[in-house]
Amino acid sequence: MTADDAEGGDDDTLADLAARRGAERAVYQPAEDSRLLADAAVGHVRGRTLEVGTGSGWVAERIAAETDAEVVASDPNPDACRQARERGIPAVRADLVGPFRTGSFDAVAFNPPYLPTDPDNEWDDWMERALSGGESGRAVIDPFLDTVGRVLRPDGFVLLLVSSLTGFESVVARAEANGFEPTRVRQESYPFETLTVLRLDRE
């Protein structure tokens, strides 16, 4: 099934989303990776749901509009939190899941910064923080996987978007080392990468 086949999709094309992202330099705007995560989320999430790194709040808004989930969001960028709130999403300025209570969520969704970036070429602004995954592409993914289990309820799960640029098997191994069983729920291929949404359930 492609993203366009999913129930509850909106009228934005991938080209529209990419163009919107390119017009904004302060807050990450929705693109093909956002759409893939949103399409997966509306088919899986339930209960109290956190979107980490919400950016514009577009994914969280879709989850809230197309499911019965109670959605909150986090992002370290204050402008991102503002944009999410303008969409009606409660948003907390936070780094990953740090401020949230243990066992707070039934589901956590995350489209992490994943582009491998040479430290000498980083540009040190909010957009860089939204895109750069450090040299490995996993500088944000690894600490997320190490900490997200704390905020999940016993039957809670994670939806994590993973790019082939970050080393898919390395992400899977880190998830398994943290007690998760990964399952692919969505996948799309592009000329330079494959994007996968993993559902991570406790083993």
Short mmCIF file of N, CA and C in Angstrom, two decimals, residues 28-166:
data_model
loop_
_atom_site.label_atom_id
_atom_site.label_comp_id
_atom_site.label_asym_id
_atom_site.label_seq_id
_atom_site.Cartn_x
_atom_site.Cartn_y
_atom_site.Cartn_z
N TYR A 28 10.83 22.92 10.76
CA TYR A 28 10.72 21.85 9.76
C TYR A 28 9.28 21.72 9.30
N GLN A 29 9.07 21.79 7.99
CA GLN A 29 7.74 21.69 7.42
C GLN A 29 7.50 20.30 6.84
N PRO A 30 6.25 19.89 6.71
CA PRO A 30 5.97 18.51 6.29
C PRO A 30 6.46 18.22 4.89
N ALA A 31 6.99 17.01 4.74
CA ALA A 31 7.46 16.52 3.45
C ALA A 31 7.10 15.04 3.36
N GLU A 32 7.75 14.31 2.45
CA GLU A 32 7.37 12.92 2.23
C GLU A 32 7.56 12.06 3.47
N ASP A 33 8.58 12.35 4.28
CA ASP A 33 8.77 11.56 5.49
C ASP A 33 7.66 11.83 6.50
N SER A 34 7.22 13.09 6.59
CA SER A 34 6.12 13.44 7.48
C SER A 34 4.85 12.71 7.08
N ARG A 35 4.58 12.70 5.79
CA ARG A 35 3.36 12.05 5.31
C ARG A 35 3.39 10.55 5.58
N LEU A 36 4.53 9.94 5.39
CA LEU A 36 4.63 8.50 5.62
C LEU A 36 4.37 8.18 7.09
N LEU A 37 4.95 8.96 8.00
CA LEU A 37 4.71 8.74 9.42
C LEU A 37 3.25 8.99 9.77
N ALA A 38 2.66 10.06 9.24
CA ALA A 38 1.26 10.35 9.54
C ALA A 38 0.34 9.24 9.05
N ASP A 39 0.59 8.73 7.85
CA ASP A 39 -0.25 7.66 7.32
C ASP A 39 -0.15 6.41 8.19
N ALA A 40 1.06 6.12 8.68
CA ALA A 40 1.21 4.98 9.58
C ALA A 40 0.50 5.23 10.90
N ALA A 41 0.65 6.44 11.41
CA ALA A 41 0.11 6.74 12.73
C ALA A 41 -1.41 6.65 12.77
N VAL A 42 -2.07 7.17 11.74
CA VAL A 42 -3.53 7.16 11.79
C VAL A 42 -4.09 5.75 11.74
N GLY A 43 -3.30 4.80 11.30
CA GLY A 43 -3.75 3.41 11.30
C GLY A 43 -3.37 2.62 12.54
N HIS A 44 -2.57 3.22 13.43
CA HIS A 44 -2.06 2.46 14.57
C HIS A 44 -2.30 3.09 15.93
N VAL A 45 -2.20 4.41 16.03
CA VAL A 45 -2.17 5.00 17.37
C VAL A 45 -3.54 4.94 18.04
N ARG A 46 -3.50 5.04 19.37
CA ARG A 46 -4.69 5.01 20.20
C ARG A 46 -4.32 5.64 21.52
N GLY A 47 -5.34 6.02 22.27
CA GLY A 47 -5.09 6.52 23.62
C GLY A 47 -4.27 7.80 23.62
N ARG A 48 -3.49 7.96 24.66
CA ARG A 48 -2.68 9.18 24.82
C ARG A 48 -1.40 9.02 23.99
N THR A 49 -1.20 9.96 23.09
CA THR A 49 -0.13 9.85 22.10
C THR A 49 0.76 11.08 22.12
N LEU A 50 2.06 10.85 22.06
CA LEU A 50 3.06 11.92 21.99
C LEU A 50 3.73 11.89 20.63
N GLU A 51 3.78 13.05 19.97
CA GLU A 51 4.67 13.18 18.82
C GLU A 51 5.90 13.95 19.24
N VAL A 52 7.03 13.30 19.21
CA VAL A 52 8.32 13.92 19.54
C VAL A 52 8.84 14.65 18.30
N GLY A 53 9.44 15.83 18.51
CA GLY A 53 10.00 16.57 17.38
C GLY A 53 8.93 16.95 16.38
N THR A 54 7.87 17.59 16.85
CA THR A 54 6.68 17.80 16.03
C THR A 54 6.87 18.77 14.88
N GLY A 55 7.89 19.64 14.93
CA GLY A 55 8.07 20.61 13.86
C GLY A 55 6.85 21.51 13.76
N SER A 56 6.23 21.56 12.60
CA SER A 56 5.07 22.43 12.38
C SER A 56 3.81 21.92 13.07
N GLY A 57 3.83 20.69 13.56
CA GLY A 57 2.64 20.10 14.17
C GLY A 57 1.73 19.41 13.18
N TRP A 58 2.15 19.30 11.92
CA TRP A 58 1.31 18.74 10.87
C TRP A 58 0.96 17.29 11.12
N VAL A 59 1.94 16.48 11.53
CA VAL A 59 1.66 15.06 11.80
C VAL A 59 0.73 14.93 13.00
N ALA A 60 1.03 15.66 14.06
CA ALA A 60 0.20 15.59 15.26
C ALA A 60 -1.23 16.02 14.96
N GLU A 61 -1.38 17.04 14.12
CA GLU A 61 -2.72 17.51 13.75
C GLU A 61 -3.49 16.43 13.00
N ARG A 62 -2.83 15.74 12.10
CA ARG A 62 -3.49 14.65 11.38
C ARG A 62 -3.91 13.53 12.32
N ILE A 63 -3.02 13.18 13.26
CA ILE A 63 -3.38 12.14 14.21
C ILE A 63 -4.60 12.56 15.02
N ALA A 64 -4.60 13.80 15.49
CA ALA A 64 -5.72 14.28 16.30
C ALA A 64 -7.01 14.32 15.50
N ALA A 65 -6.93 14.69 14.22
CA ALA A 65 -8.12 14.84 13.40
C ALA A 65 -8.68 13.50 12.93
N GLU A 66 -7.81 12.50 12.76
CA GLU A 66 -8.22 11.26 12.09
C GLU A 66 -8.27 10.05 13.01
N THR A 67 -8.00 10.23 14.29
CA THR A 67 -8.10 9.15 15.27
C THR A 67 -8.79 9.69 16.52
N ASP A 68 -9.03 8.79 17.44
CA ASP A 68 -9.60 9.19 18.73
C ASP A 68 -8.52 9.47 19.77
N ALA A 69 -7.26 9.48 19.34
CA ALA A 69 -6.15 9.66 20.27
C ALA A 69 -6.15 11.06 20.87
N GLU A 70 -5.70 11.14 22.10
CA GLU A 70 -5.42 12.42 22.76
C GLU A 70 -3.96 12.74 22.49
N VAL A 71 -3.70 13.78 21.71
CA VAL A 71 -2.37 14.02 21.17
C VAL A 71 -1.72 15.22 21.84
N VAL A 72 -0.47 15.05 22.25
CA VAL A 72 0.38 16.14 22.69
C VAL A 72 1.68 16.05 21.90
N ALA A 73 2.45 17.13 21.90
CA ALA A 73 3.66 17.17 21.09
C ALA A 73 4.79 17.82 21.86
N SER A 74 6.01 17.54 21.40
CA SER A 74 7.20 18.19 21.96
C SER A 74 8.14 18.57 20.85
N ASP A 75 8.93 19.60 21.11
CA ASP A 75 9.97 20.01 20.18
C ASP A 75 10.90 20.96 20.94
N PRO A 76 12.20 20.91 20.70
CA PRO A 76 13.10 21.85 21.38
C PRO A 76 13.02 23.27 20.83
N ASN A 77 12.45 23.42 19.63
CA ASN A 77 12.38 24.71 18.95
C ASN A 77 11.13 25.46 19.40
N PRO A 78 11.26 26.62 20.02
CA PRO A 78 10.07 27.35 20.48
C PRO A 78 9.14 27.77 19.35
N ASP A 79 9.70 28.05 18.17
CA ASP A 79 8.86 28.41 17.04
C ASP A 79 8.04 27.22 16.55
N ALA A 80 8.62 26.02 16.64
CA ALA A 80 7.87 24.81 16.29
C ALA A 80 6.71 24.61 17.26
N CYS A 81 6.97 24.78 18.53
CA CYS A 81 5.89 24.65 19.52
C CYS A 81 4.78 25.64 19.24
N ARG A 82 5.15 26.85 18.87
CA ARG A 82 4.13 27.86 18.56
C ARG A 82 3.30 27.43 17.36
N GLN A 83 3.95 26.94 16.31
CA GLN A 83 3.20 26.53 15.13
C GLN A 83 2.28 25.36 15.44
N ALA A 84 2.76 24.41 16.25
CA ALA A 84 1.91 23.27 16.64
C ALA A 84 0.70 23.76 17.43
N ARG A 85 0.92 24.68 18.35
CA ARG A 85 -0.20 25.21 19.13
C ARG A 85 -1.21 25.92 18.25
N GLU A 86 -0.73 26.61 17.22
CA GLU A 86 -1.63 27.28 16.28
C GLU A 86 -2.52 26.28 15.54
N ARG A 87 -2.06 25.03 15.46
CA ARG A 87 -2.87 23.96 14.87
C ARG A 87 -3.78 23.30 15.91
N GLY A 88 -3.74 23.77 17.13
CA GLY A 88 -4.58 23.20 18.17
C GLY A 88 -3.97 22.05 18.92
N ILE A 89 -2.65 21.85 18.77
CA ILE A 89 -1.96 20.74 19.44
C ILE A 89 -1.23 21.26 20.67
N PRO A 90 -1.52 20.73 21.86
CA PRO A 90 -0.73 21.11 23.03
C PRO A 90 0.73 20.72 22.80
N ALA A 91 1.63 21.66 22.93
CA ALA A 91 3.05 21.41 22.62
C ALA A 91 3.93 21.91 23.76
N VAL A 92 4.91 21.09 24.10
CA VAL A 92 5.85 21.38 25.18
C VAL A 92 7.23 21.54 24.59
N ARG A 93 7.94 22.59 24.98
CA ARG A 93 9.33 22.72 24.53
C ARG A 93 10.17 21.73 25.32
N ALA A 94 10.73 20.75 24.62
CA ALA A 94 11.42 19.66 25.31
C ALA A 94 12.37 18.97 24.35
N ASP A 95 13.40 18.38 24.93
CA ASP A 95 14.34 17.55 24.18
C ASP A 95 13.92 16.10 24.36
N LEU A 96 13.43 15.51 23.29
CA LEU A 96 12.95 14.12 23.31
C LEU A 96 11.85 13.95 24.36
N VAL A 97 11.99 12.97 25.28
CA VAL A 97 10.90 12.66 26.22
C VAL A 97 11.23 13.09 27.65
N GLY A 98 12.28 13.90 27.81
CA GLY A 98 12.79 14.23 29.14
C GLY A 98 11.77 14.66 30.17
N PRO A 99 10.86 15.62 29.88
CA PRO A 99 10.01 16.15 30.94
C PRO A 99 8.75 15.33 31.23
N PHE A 100 8.52 14.27 30.47
CA PHE A 100 7.26 13.55 30.62
C PHE A 100 7.34 12.46 31.68
N ARG A 101 6.21 12.24 32.33
CA ARG A 101 6.18 11.28 33.43
C ARG A 101 6.30 9.84 32.94
N THR A 102 6.83 9.00 33.78
CA THR A 102 6.94 7.57 33.48
C THR A 102 5.56 6.99 33.23
N GLY A 103 5.46 6.16 32.18
CA GLY A 103 4.21 5.48 31.88
C GLY A 103 3.08 6.38 31.45
N SER A 104 3.39 7.47 30.73
CA SER A 104 2.38 8.47 30.38
C SER A 104 1.64 8.18 29.08
N PHE A 105 2.24 7.40 28.17
CA PHE A 105 1.71 7.35 26.81
C PHE A 105 1.44 5.92 26.32
N ASP A 106 0.37 5.83 25.51
CA ASP A 106 0.05 4.58 24.82
C ASP A 106 0.83 4.46 23.51
N ALA A 107 1.21 5.59 22.94
CA ALA A 107 1.97 5.58 21.69
C ALA A 107 2.86 6.82 21.62
N VAL A 108 4.02 6.64 21.00
CA VAL A 108 4.94 7.75 20.74
C VAL A 108 5.34 7.66 19.27
N ALA A 109 5.22 8.78 18.55
CA ALA A 109 5.61 8.84 17.14
C ALA A 109 6.78 9.81 16.99
N PHE A 110 7.72 9.47 16.10
CA PHE A 110 8.90 10.32 15.94
C PHE A 110 9.44 10.21 14.53
N ASN A 111 9.58 11.37 13.88
CA ASN A 111 10.32 11.50 12.63
C ASN A 111 11.60 12.24 12.99
N PRO A 112 12.67 11.51 13.29
CA PRO A 112 13.86 12.14 13.87
C PRO A 112 14.73 12.84 12.83
N PRO A 113 15.61 13.73 13.28
CA PRO A 113 16.68 14.21 12.39
C PRO A 113 17.55 13.01 12.02
N TYR A 114 17.74 12.78 10.72
CA TYR A 114 18.44 11.54 10.35
C TYR A 114 19.49 11.72 9.25
N LEU A 115 19.68 12.92 8.74
CA LEU A 115 20.65 13.08 7.66
C LEU A 115 22.07 13.01 8.21
N PRO A 116 22.91 12.09 7.74
CA PRO A 116 24.31 12.09 8.16
C PRO A 116 24.98 13.40 7.74
N THR A 117 25.66 14.03 8.69
CA THR A 117 26.21 15.37 8.45
C THR A 117 27.65 15.45 8.93
N ASP A 118 28.52 15.92 8.07
CA ASP A 118 29.90 16.18 8.44
C ASP A 118 29.91 17.33 9.45
N PRO A 119 30.55 17.16 10.61
CA PRO A 119 30.56 18.24 11.61
C PRO A 119 31.10 19.55 11.06
N ASP A 120 31.99 19.50 10.09
CA ASP A 120 32.55 20.73 9.53
C ASP A 120 31.56 21.48 8.64
N ASN A 121 30.48 20.79 8.27
CA ASN A 121 29.51 21.41 7.37
C ASN A 121 28.17 21.71 8.03
N GLU A 122 28.08 21.54 9.34
CA GLU A 122 26.82 21.86 10.02
C GLU A 122 26.66 23.38 10.11
N TRP A 123 25.38 23.82 10.06
CA TRP A 123 25.15 25.26 9.96
C TRP A 123 24.52 25.86 11.21
N ASP A 124 24.35 25.08 12.27
CA ASP A 124 24.07 25.58 13.61
C ASP A 124 22.87 26.53 13.66
N ASP A 125 21.71 26.03 13.20
CA ASP A 125 20.46 26.76 13.40
C ASP A 125 19.37 25.74 13.66
N TRP A 126 18.13 26.20 13.84
CA TRP A 126 17.05 25.27 14.17
C TRP A 126 16.78 24.27 13.06
N MET A 127 16.93 24.70 11.79
CA MET A 127 16.70 23.76 10.70
C MET A 127 17.76 22.67 10.69
N GLU A 128 18.98 23.04 11.00
CA GLU A 128 20.04 22.02 11.10
C GLU A 128 19.70 21.01 12.18
N ARG A 129 19.21 21.48 13.32
CA ARG A 129 18.84 20.56 14.40
C ARG A 129 17.69 19.66 14.00
N ALA A 130 16.83 20.15 13.12
CA ALA A 130 15.69 19.35 12.66
C ALA A 130 16.09 18.31 11.63
N LEU A 131 17.22 18.50 10.97
CA LEU A 131 17.62 17.61 9.87
C LEU A 131 18.82 16.74 10.19
N SER A 132 19.79 17.27 10.91
CA SER A 132 21.07 16.58 11.06
C SER A 132 21.03 15.49 12.12
N GLY A 133 21.48 14.31 11.71
CA GLY A 133 21.62 13.20 12.64
C GLY A 133 23.07 12.94 13.02
N GLY A 134 23.92 13.95 12.85
CA GLY A 134 25.34 13.75 13.15
C GLY A 134 26.02 12.90 12.10
N GLU A 135 27.24 12.51 12.36
CA GLU A 135 28.01 11.77 11.36
C GLU A 135 27.36 10.44 10.99
N SER A 136 26.76 9.75 11.95
CA SER A 136 26.16 8.44 11.68
C SER A 136 24.72 8.55 11.20
N GLY A 137 24.10 9.71 11.41
CA GLY A 137 22.66 9.84 11.17
C GLY A 137 21.83 9.39 12.36
N ARG A 138 22.48 8.88 13.41
CA ARG A 138 21.75 8.32 14.56
C ARG A 138 22.02 9.06 15.86
N ALA A 139 22.55 10.28 15.77
CA ALA A 139 22.90 11.02 16.98
C ALA A 139 21.69 11.35 17.84
N VAL A 140 20.52 11.45 17.24
CA VAL A 140 19.29 11.69 17.99
C VAL A 140 18.51 10.39 18.17
N ILE A 141 18.54 9.52 17.17
CA ILE A 141 17.79 8.27 17.24
C ILE A 141 18.25 7.41 18.41
N ASP A 142 19.56 7.28 18.61
CA ASP A 142 20.06 6.39 19.67
C ASP A 142 19.60 6.83 21.06
N PRO A 143 19.77 8.10 21.44
CA PRO A 143 19.27 8.49 22.76
C PRO A 143 17.75 8.40 22.89
N PHE A 144 17.05 8.60 21.80
CA PHE A 144 15.61 8.42 21.83
C PHE A 144 15.26 6.97 22.16
N LEU A 145 15.88 6.03 21.47
CA LEU A 145 15.60 4.61 21.72
C LEU A 145 16.00 4.20 23.14
N ASP A 146 17.03 4.85 23.67
CA ASP A 146 17.49 4.52 25.02
C ASP A 146 16.54 5.03 26.10
N THR A 147 15.71 6.01 25.78
CA THR A 147 14.90 6.67 26.82
C THR A 147 13.39 6.55 26.63
N VAL A 148 12.92 6.27 25.41
CA VAL A 148 11.48 6.33 25.16
C VAL A 148 10.70 5.28 25.93
N GLY A 149 11.31 4.15 26.22
CA GLY A 149 10.59 3.10 26.95
C GLY A 149 10.06 3.56 28.29
N ARG A 150 10.73 4.52 28.90
CA ARG A 150 10.31 4.98 30.23
C ARG A 150 8.93 5.61 30.22
N VAL A 151 8.58 6.32 29.14
CA VAL A 151 7.31 7.05 29.12
C VAL A 151 6.15 6.22 28.57
N LEU A 152 6.43 4.99 28.14
CA LEU A 152 5.37 4.14 27.59
C LEU A 152 4.64 3.40 28.69
N ARG A 153 3.34 3.25 28.50
CA ARG A 153 2.55 2.36 29.34
C ARG A 153 2.93 0.92 28.99
N PRO A 154 2.57 -0.05 29.85
CA PRO A 154 3.03 -1.43 29.63
C PRO A 154 2.76 -1.98 28.23
N ASP A 155 1.62 -1.63 27.63
CA ASP A 155 1.33 -2.11 26.28
C ASP A 155 1.54 -1.02 25.23
N GLY A 156 2.30 0.02 25.60
CA GLY A 156 2.56 1.11 24.67
C GLY A 156 3.56 0.72 23.59
N PHE A 157 3.59 1.52 22.52
CA PHE A 157 4.49 1.24 21.41
C PHE A 157 4.98 2.55 20.79
N VAL A 158 5.98 2.41 19.93
CA VAL A 158 6.60 3.54 19.25
C VAL A 158 6.44 3.37 17.75
N LEU A 159 6.17 4.47 17.05
CA LEU A 159 6.28 4.51 15.59
C LEU A 159 7.46 5.41 15.25
N LEU A 160 8.49 4.83 14.67
CA LEU A 160 9.73 5.54 14.39
C LEU A 160 10.02 5.51 12.89
N LEU A 161 10.21 6.68 12.30
CA LEU A 161 10.59 6.74 10.90
C LEU A 161 12.11 6.55 10.80
N VAL A 162 12.54 5.68 9.90
CA VAL A 162 13.96 5.36 9.74
C VAL A 162 14.33 5.49 8.27
N SER A 163 15.41 6.19 8.00
CA SER A 163 15.95 6.28 6.64
C SER A 163 17.07 5.28 6.46
N SER A 164 17.18 4.75 5.24
CA SER A 164 18.29 3.85 4.93
C SER A 164 19.63 4.57 5.05
N LEU A 165 19.63 5.90 5.01
CA LEU A 165 20.87 6.66 5.14
C LEU A 165 21.49 6.52 6.53
N THR A 166 20.69 6.15 7.51
CA THR A 166 21.17 6.08 8.89
C THR A 166 21.70 4.71 9.28
#
